mmCIF file of C-alpha atoms and ligand atoms in Angstrom:
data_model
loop_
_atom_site.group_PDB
_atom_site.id
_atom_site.type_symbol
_atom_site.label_atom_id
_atom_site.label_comp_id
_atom_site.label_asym_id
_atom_site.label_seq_id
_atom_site.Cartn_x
_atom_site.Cartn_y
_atom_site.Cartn_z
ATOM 1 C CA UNK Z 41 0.000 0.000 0.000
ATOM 2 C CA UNK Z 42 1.085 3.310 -0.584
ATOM 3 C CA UNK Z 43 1.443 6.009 2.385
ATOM 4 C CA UNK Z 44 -1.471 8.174 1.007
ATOM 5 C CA UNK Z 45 -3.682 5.482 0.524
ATOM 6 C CA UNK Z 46 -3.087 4.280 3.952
ATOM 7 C CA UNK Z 47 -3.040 7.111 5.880
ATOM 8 C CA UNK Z 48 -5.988 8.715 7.608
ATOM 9 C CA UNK Z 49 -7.656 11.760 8.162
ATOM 10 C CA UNK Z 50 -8.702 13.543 10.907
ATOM 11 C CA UNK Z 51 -9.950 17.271 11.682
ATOM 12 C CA UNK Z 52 -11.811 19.318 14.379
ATOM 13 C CA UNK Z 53 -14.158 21.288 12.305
ATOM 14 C CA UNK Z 54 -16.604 23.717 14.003
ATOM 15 C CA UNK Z 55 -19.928 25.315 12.841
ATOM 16 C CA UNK Z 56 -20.538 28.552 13.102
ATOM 17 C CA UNK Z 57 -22.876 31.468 12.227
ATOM 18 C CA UNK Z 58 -25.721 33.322 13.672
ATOM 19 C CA UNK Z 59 -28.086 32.336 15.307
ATOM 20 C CA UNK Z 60 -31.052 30.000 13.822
ATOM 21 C CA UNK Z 61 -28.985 29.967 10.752
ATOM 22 C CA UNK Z 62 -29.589 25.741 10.712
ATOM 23 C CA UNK Z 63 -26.104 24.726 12.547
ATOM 24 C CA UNK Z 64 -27.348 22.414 14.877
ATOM 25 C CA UNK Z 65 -29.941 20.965 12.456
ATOM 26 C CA UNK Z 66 -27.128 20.816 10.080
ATOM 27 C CA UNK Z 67 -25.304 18.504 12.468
ATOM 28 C CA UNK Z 68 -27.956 16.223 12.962
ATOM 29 C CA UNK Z 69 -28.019 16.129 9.113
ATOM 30 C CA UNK Z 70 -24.751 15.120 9.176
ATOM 31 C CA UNK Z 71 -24.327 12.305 12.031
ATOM 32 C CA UNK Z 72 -27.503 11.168 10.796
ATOM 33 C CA UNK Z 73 -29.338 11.075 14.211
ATOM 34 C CA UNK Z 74 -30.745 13.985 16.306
ATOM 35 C CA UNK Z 75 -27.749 15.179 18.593
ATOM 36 C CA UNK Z 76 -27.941 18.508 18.809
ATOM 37 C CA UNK Z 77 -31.590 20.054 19.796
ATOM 38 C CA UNK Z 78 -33.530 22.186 17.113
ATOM 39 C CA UNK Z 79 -35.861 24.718 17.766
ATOM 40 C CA UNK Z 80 -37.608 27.570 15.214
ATOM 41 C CA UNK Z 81 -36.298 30.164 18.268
ATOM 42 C CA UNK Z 82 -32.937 31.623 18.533
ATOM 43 C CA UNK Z 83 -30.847 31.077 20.336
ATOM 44 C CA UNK Z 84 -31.113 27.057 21.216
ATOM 45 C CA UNK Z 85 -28.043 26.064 21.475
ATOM 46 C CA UNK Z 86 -26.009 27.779 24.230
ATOM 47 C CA UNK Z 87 -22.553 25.198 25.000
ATOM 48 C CA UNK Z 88 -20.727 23.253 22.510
ATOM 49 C CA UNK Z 89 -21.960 19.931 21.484
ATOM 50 C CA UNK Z 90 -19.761 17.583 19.956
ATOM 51 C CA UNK Z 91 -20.631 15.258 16.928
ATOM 52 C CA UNK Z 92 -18.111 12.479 15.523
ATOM 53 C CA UNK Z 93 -18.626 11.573 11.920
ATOM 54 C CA UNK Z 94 -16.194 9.038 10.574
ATOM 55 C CA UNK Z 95 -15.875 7.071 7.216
ATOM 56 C CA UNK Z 96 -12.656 4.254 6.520
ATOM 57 C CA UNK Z 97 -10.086 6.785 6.073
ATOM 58 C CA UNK Z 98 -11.448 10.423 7.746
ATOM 59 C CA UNK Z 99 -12.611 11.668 11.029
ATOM 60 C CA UNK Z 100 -14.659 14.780 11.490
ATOM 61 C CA UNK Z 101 -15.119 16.235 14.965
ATOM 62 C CA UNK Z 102 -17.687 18.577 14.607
ATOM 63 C CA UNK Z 103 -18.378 20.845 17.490
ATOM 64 C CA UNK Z 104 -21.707 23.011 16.895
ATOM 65 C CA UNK Z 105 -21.521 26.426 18.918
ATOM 66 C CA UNK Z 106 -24.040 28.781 20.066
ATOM 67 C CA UNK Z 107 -25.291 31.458 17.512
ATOM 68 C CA UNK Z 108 -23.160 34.397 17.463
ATOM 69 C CA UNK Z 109 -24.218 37.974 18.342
ATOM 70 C CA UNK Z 110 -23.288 40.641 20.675
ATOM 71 C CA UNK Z 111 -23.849 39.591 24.539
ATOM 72 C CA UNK Z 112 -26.554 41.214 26.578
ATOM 73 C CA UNK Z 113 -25.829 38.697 29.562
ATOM 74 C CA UNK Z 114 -22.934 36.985 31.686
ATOM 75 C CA UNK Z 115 -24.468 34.025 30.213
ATOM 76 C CA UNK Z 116 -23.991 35.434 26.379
ATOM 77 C CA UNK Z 117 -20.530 36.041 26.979
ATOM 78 C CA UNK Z 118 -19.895 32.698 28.210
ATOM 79 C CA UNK Z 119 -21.588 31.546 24.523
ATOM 80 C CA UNK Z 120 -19.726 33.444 22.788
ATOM 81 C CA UNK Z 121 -16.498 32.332 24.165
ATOM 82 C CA UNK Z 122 -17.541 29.038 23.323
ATOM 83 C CA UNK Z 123 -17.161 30.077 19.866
ATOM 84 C CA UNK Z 124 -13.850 31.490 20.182
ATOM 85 C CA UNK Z 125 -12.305 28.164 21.557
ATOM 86 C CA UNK Z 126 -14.069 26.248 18.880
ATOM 87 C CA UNK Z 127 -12.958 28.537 16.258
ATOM 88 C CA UNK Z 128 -8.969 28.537 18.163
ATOM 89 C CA UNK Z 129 -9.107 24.232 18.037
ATOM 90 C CA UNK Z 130 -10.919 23.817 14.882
ATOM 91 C CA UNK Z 131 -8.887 22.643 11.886
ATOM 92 C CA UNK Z 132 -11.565 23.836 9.491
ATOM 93 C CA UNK Z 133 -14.375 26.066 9.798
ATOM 94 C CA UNK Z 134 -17.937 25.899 8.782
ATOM 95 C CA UNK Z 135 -19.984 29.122 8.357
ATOM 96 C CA UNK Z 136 -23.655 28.106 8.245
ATOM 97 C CA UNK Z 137 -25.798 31.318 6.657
ATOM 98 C CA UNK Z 138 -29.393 31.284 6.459
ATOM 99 C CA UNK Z 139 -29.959 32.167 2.923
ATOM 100 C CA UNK Z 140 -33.188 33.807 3.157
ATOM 101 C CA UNK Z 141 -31.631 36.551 5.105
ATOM 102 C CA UNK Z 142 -28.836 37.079 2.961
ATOM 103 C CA UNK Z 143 -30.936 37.560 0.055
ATOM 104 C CA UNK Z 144 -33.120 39.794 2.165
ATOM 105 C CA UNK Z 145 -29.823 41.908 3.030
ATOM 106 C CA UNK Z 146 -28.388 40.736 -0.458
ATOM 107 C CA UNK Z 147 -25.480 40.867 1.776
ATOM 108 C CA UNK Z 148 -23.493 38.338 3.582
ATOM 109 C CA UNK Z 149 -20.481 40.557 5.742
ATOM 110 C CA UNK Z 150 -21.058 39.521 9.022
ATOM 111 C CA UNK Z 151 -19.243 42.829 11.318
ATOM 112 C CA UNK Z 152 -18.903 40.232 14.282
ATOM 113 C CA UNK Z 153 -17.913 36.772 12.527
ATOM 114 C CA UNK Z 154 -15.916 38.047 9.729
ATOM 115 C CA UNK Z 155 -13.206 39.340 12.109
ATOM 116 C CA UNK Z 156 -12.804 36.154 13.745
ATOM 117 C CA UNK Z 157 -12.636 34.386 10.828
ATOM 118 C CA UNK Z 158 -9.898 36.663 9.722
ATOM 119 C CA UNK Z 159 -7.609 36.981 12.597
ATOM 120 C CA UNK Z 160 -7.132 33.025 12.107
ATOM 121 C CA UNK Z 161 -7.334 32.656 8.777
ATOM 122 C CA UNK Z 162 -8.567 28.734 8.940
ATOM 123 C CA UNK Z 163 -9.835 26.966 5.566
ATOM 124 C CA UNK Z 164 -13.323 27.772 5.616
ATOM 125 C CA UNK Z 165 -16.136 26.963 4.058
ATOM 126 C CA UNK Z 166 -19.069 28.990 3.488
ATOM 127 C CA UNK Z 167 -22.658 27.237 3.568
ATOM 128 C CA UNK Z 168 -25.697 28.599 2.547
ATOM 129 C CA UNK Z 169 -28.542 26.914 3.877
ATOM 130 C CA UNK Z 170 -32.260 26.448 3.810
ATOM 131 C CA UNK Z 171 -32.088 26.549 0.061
ATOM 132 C CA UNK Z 172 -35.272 24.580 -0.241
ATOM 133 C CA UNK Z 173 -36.987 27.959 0.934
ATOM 134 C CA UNK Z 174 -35.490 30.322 -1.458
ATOM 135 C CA UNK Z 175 -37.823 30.829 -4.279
ATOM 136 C CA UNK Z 176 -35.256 31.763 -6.513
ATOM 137 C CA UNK Z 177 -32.463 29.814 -6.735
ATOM 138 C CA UNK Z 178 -30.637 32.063 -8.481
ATOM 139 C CA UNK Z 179 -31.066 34.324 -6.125
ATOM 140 C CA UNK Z 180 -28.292 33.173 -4.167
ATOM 141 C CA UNK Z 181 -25.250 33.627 -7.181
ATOM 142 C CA UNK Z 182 -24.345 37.456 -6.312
ATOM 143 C CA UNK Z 183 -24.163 35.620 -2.930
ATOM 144 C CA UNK Z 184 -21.694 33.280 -4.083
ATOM 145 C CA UNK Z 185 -19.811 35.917 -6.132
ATOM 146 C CA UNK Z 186 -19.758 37.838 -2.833
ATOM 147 C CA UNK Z 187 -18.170 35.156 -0.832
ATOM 148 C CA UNK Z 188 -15.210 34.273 -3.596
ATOM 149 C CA UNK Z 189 -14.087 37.792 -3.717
ATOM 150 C CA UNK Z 190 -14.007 38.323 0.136
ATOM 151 C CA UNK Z 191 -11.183 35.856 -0.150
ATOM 152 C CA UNK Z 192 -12.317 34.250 3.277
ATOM 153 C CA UNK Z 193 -13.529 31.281 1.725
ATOM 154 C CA UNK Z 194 -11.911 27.735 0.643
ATOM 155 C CA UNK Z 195 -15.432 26.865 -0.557
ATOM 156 C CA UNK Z 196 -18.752 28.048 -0.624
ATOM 157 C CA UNK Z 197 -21.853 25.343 -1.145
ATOM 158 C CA UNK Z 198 -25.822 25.189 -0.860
ATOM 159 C CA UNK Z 199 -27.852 23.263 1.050
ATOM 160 C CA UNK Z 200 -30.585 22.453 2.838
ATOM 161 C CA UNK Z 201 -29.817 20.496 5.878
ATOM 162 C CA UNK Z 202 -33.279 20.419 6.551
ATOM 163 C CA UNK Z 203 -33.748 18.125 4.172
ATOM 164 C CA UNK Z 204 -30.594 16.686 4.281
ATOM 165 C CA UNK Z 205 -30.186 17.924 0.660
ATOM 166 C CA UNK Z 206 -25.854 18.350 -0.872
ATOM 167 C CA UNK Z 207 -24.531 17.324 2.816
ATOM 168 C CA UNK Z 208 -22.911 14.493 1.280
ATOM 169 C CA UNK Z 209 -21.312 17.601 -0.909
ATOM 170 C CA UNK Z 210 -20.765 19.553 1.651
ATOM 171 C CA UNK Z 211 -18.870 16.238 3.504
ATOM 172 C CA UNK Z 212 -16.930 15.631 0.958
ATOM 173 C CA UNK Z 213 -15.401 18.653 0.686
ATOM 174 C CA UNK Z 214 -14.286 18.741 4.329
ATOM 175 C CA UNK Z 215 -12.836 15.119 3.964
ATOM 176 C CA UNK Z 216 -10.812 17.613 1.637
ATOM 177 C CA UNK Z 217 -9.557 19.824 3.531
ATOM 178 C CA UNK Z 218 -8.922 17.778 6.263
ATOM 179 C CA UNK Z 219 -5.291 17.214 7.476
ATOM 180 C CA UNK Z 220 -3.635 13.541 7.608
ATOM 181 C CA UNK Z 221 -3.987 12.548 11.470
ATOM 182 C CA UNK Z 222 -4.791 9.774 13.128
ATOM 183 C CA UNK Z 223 -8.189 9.129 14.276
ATOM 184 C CA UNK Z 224 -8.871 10.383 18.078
ATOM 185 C CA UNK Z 225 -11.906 8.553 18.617
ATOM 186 C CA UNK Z 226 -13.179 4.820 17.992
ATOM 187 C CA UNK Z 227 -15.258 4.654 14.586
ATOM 188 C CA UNK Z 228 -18.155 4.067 16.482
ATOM 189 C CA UNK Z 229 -18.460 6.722 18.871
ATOM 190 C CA UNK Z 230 -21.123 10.033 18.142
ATOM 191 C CA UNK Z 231 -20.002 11.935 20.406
ATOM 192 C CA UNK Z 232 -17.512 12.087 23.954
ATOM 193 C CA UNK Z 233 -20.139 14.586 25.784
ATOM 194 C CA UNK Z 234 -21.541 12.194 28.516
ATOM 195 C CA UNK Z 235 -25.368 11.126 28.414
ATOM 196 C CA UNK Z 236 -26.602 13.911 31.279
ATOM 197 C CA UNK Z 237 -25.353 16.298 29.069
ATOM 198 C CA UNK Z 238 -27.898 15.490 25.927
ATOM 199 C CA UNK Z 239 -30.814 14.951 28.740
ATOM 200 C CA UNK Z 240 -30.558 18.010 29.989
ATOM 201 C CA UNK Z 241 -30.584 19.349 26.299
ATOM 202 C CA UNK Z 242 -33.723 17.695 25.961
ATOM 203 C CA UNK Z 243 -35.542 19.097 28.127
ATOM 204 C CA UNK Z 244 -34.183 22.180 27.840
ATOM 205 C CA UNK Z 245 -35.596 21.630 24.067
ATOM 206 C CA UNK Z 246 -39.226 20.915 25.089
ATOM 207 C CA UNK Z 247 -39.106 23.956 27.672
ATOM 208 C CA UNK Z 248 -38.626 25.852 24.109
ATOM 209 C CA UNK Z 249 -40.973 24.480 22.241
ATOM 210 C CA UNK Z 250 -43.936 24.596 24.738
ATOM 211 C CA UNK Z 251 -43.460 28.046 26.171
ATOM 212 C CA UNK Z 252 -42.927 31.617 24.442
ATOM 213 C CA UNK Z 253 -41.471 35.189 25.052
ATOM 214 C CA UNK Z 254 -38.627 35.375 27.347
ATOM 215 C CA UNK Z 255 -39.336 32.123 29.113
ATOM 216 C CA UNK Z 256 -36.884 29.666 27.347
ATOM 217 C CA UNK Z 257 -34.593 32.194 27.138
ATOM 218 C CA UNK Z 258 -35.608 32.673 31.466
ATOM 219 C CA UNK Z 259 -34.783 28.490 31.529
ATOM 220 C CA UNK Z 260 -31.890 26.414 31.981
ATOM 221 C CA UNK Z 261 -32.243 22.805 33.296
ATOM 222 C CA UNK Z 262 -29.832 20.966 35.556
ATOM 223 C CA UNK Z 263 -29.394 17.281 36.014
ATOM 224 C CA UNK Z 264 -29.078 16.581 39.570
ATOM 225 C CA UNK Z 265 -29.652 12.768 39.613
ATOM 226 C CA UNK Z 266 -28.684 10.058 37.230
ATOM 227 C CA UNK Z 267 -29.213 6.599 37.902
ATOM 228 C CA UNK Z 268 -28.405 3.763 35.149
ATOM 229 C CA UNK Z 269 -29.550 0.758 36.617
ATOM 230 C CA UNK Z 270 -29.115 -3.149 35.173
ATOM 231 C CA UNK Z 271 -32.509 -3.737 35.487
ATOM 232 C CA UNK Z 272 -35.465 -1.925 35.559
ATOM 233 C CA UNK Z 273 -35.965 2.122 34.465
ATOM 234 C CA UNK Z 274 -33.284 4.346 34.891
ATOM 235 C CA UNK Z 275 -33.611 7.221 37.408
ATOM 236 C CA UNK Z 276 -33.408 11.142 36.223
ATOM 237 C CA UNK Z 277 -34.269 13.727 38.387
ATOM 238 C CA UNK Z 278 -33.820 17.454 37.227
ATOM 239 C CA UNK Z 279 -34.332 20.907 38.121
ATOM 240 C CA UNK Z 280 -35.784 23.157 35.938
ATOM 241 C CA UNK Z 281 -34.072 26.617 36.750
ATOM 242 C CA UNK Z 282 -36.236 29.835 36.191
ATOM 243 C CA UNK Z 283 -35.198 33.402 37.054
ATOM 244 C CA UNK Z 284 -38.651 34.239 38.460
ATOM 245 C CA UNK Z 285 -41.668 33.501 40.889
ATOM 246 C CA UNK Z 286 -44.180 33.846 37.644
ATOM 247 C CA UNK Z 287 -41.783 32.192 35.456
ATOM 248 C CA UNK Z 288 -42.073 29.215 37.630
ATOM 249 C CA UNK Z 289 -45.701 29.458 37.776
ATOM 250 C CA UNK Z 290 -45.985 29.159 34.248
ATOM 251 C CA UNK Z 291 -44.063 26.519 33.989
ATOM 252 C CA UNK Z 292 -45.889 24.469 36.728
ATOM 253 C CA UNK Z 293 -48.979 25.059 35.674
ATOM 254 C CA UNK Z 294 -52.712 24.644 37.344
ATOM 255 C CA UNK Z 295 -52.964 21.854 39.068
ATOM 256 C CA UNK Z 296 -49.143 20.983 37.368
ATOM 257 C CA UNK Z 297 -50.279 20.283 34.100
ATOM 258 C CA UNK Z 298 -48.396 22.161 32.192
ATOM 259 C CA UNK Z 299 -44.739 20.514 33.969
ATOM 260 C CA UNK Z 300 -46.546 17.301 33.617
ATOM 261 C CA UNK Z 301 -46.809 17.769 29.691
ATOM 262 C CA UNK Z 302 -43.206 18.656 29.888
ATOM 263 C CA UNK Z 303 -42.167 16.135 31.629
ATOM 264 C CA UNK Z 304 -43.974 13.728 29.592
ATOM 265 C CA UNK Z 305 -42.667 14.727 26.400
ATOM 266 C CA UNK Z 306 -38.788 14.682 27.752
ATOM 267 C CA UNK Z 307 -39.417 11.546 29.324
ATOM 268 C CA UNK Z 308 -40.220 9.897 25.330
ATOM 269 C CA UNK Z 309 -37.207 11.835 23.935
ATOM 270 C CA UNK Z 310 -35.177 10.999 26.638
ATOM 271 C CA UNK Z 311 -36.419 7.128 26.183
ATOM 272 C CA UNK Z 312 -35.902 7.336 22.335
ATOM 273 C CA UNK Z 313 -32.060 8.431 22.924
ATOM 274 C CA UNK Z 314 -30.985 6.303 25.515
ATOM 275 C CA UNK Z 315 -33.172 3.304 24.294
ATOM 276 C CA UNK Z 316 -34.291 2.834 27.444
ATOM 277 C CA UNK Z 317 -36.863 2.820 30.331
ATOM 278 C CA UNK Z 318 -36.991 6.485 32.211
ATOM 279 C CA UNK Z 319 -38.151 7.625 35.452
ATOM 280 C CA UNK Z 320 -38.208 11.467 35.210
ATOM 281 C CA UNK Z 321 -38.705 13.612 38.277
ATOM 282 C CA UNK Z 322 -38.573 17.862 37.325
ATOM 283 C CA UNK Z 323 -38.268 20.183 39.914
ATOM 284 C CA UNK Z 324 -38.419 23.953 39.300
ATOM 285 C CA UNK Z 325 -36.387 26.689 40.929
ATOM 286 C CA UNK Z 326 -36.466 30.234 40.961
ATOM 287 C CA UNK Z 327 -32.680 31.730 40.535
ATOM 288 C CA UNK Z 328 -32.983 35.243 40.682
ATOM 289 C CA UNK Z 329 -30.736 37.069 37.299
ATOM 290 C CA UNK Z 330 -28.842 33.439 36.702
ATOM 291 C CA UNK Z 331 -28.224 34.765 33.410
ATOM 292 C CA UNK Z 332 -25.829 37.226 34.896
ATOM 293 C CA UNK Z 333 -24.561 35.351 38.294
ATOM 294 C CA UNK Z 334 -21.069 33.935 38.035
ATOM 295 C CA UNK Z 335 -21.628 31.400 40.646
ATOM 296 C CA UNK Z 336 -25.126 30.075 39.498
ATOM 297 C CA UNK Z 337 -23.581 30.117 36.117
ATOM 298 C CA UNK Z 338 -20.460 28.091 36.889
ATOM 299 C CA UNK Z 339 -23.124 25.649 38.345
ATOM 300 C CA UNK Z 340 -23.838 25.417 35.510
ATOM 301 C CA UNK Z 341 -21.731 24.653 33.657
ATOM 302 C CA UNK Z 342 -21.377 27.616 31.501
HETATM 303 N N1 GTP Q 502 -36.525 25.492 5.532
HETATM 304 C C1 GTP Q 502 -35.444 25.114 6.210
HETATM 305 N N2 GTP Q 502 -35.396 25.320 7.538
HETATM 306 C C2 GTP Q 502 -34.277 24.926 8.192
HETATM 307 C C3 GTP Q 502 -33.174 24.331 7.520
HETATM 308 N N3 GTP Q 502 -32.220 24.085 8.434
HETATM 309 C C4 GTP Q 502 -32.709 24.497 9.613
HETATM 310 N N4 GTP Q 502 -33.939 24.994 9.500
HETATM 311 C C5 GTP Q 502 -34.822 25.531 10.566
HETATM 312 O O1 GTP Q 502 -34.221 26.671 11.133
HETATM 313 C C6 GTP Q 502 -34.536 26.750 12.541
HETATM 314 C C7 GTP Q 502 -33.252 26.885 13.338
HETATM 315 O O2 GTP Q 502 -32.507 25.694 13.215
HETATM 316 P P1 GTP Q 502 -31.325 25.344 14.217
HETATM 317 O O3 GTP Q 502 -30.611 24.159 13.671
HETATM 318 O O4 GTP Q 502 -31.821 25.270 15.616
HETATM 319 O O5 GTP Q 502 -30.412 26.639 14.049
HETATM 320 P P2 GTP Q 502 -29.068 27.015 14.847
HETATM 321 O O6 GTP Q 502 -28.191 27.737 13.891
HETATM 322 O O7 GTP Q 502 -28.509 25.832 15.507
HETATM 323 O O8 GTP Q 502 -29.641 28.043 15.903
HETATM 324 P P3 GTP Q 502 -28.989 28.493 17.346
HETATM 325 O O9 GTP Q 502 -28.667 27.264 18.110
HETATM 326 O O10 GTP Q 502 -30.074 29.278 17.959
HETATM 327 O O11 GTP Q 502 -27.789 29.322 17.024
HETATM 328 C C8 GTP Q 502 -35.322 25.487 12.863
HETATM 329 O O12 GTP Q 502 -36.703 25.809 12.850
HETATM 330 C C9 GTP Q 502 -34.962 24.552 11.735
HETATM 331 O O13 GTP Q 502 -35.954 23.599 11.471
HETATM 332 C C10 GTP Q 502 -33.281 24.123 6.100
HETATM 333 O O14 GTP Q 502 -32.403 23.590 5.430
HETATM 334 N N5 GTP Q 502 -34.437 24.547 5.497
HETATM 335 MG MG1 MG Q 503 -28.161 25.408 17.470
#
């Protein structure tokens, strides 16, 4: 065998843009399986979450970060320097731009990203997503035009993750770019985030899909028990942290219904992902301005 036939590939790549610009559901798209959680808000995902795709001869770490903008809250900060250190370990980058609004803004400098994109001067590649949406296909070419002059760009490609349409496209040209390395994970593993992690993501996920205005963006959810047991269902407890008295109300409900439907729904997604019988107990608390409290923050995790 010849060394470049026989040697592998391996790169950190992360994926970033603003936010509801389809990273996370672009992810999923990739790995094939819903890792990351999806909502229509912005905003969803707020910590890194790791994603291992891997064929014969390449490896692609993807880490999805939060949406980028400019931070209002402790917490905001802490996102966004979860998108510098992605962007300082990645090996490649992945811009994810939802195409609708750059045809809107017909447009696609980005006064935040672009900077960071320049000051390490990664290969990048530039996606344009939720293509099935655009009316016009054509639409998008000044785009294009826009992206190969700003000289920022390896690559720039279509797609629709949505629909998981030209991700095999946009996969093989990452394979590309990817440096020769050795593999750092088995060929089998999804991701090295541990199990409580993703739970807490999914309820976090429902808590965004059931309630509106500043609620979700009010919520974060900690795990506080989990028990895998040999036999029988495995015991989660969580608490569901609000920032205030009415917030919490809300959330519980009359009579608890509403935390009941929550719980509920977690409990099946929870189920689905770790193939497995749940017992879900939610608690909610009231932490006054979390959002901006270094200790309840570090808690955490942020
Ligand atoms: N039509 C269409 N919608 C999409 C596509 N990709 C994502 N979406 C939708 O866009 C919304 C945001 O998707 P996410 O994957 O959560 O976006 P994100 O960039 O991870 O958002 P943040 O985590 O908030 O930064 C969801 O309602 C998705 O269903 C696509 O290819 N086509
Ligand atoms: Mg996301």
């Amino acid at each position: 065998m010849t060394a470049s036939s026989s040697a592998t590939k391996c790169a950190t790549v992360a994926i970033v843009g603003r936010p509801n610009a389809g990273k996370s559901t672009l992810l999923n798209a990739i790995l094939g399986t819903k890792l990351s959680i999806v909502t229509p808000k912005p905003q969803t995902t707020r910590k890194r979450v790791h994603g291992i795709y891997t064929t014969e001869s390449t490896q692609l770490i993807f880490i999805d970060t939060p949406g980028i903008l400019a931070p209002r809250y402790r917490m905001q900060k802490s996102m966004m320097g979860y998108v510098d250190a992605s962007l300082d370990e990645a090996d490649v980058v992945v811009v994810v731009v939802d195409v609708l609004k750059a045809v809107e803004r017909k447009d696609i400098t980005d006064s935040l990203l672009w900077p960071m994109l320049e000051r390490r001067k990664k290969p990048t590649v530039l996606v344009f997503n939720k293509m099935d949406a655009l009316g016009v296909r054509k639409e998008a070419l000044p785009l294009m035009e826009q992206a190969r002059l700003s000289g920022l760009f390896a690559k720039a490609i279509a797609i629709a993750a949505a629909d998981n349409t030209y991700v095999e496209d946009l996969l093989a040209i990452l394979c590309e770019l990817a440096p020769e390395g050795p593999f750092v994970f088995d060929a089998d593993t999804l991701s090295d985030q541990p199990e409580r992690f993703f739970v807490g993501e999914m309820i976090r996920e429902v808590v965004f899909h059931r309630f509106k205005d500043e609620i979700p963006y009010a919520t974060d959810v900690s795990i506080v028990e989990f028990k895998e047991r040999e036999e029988g269902k495995w015991y989660i407890a969580a608490d569901i942290i609000v920032e205030r008295d009415t917030q919490k109300a809300i959330l519980i409900g009359a009579k608890g219904t509403a935390l009941k439907r929550v719980g509920e729904e977690a409990r099946q997604a929870i189920e689905a992902h770790l193939e497995q019988g749940v017992y879900l107990e939610l608690f909610v608390k009231v932490r006054s301005d979390w959002r901006n409290d270094r200790t309840q923050l570090a808690s955490l995790g942020y």
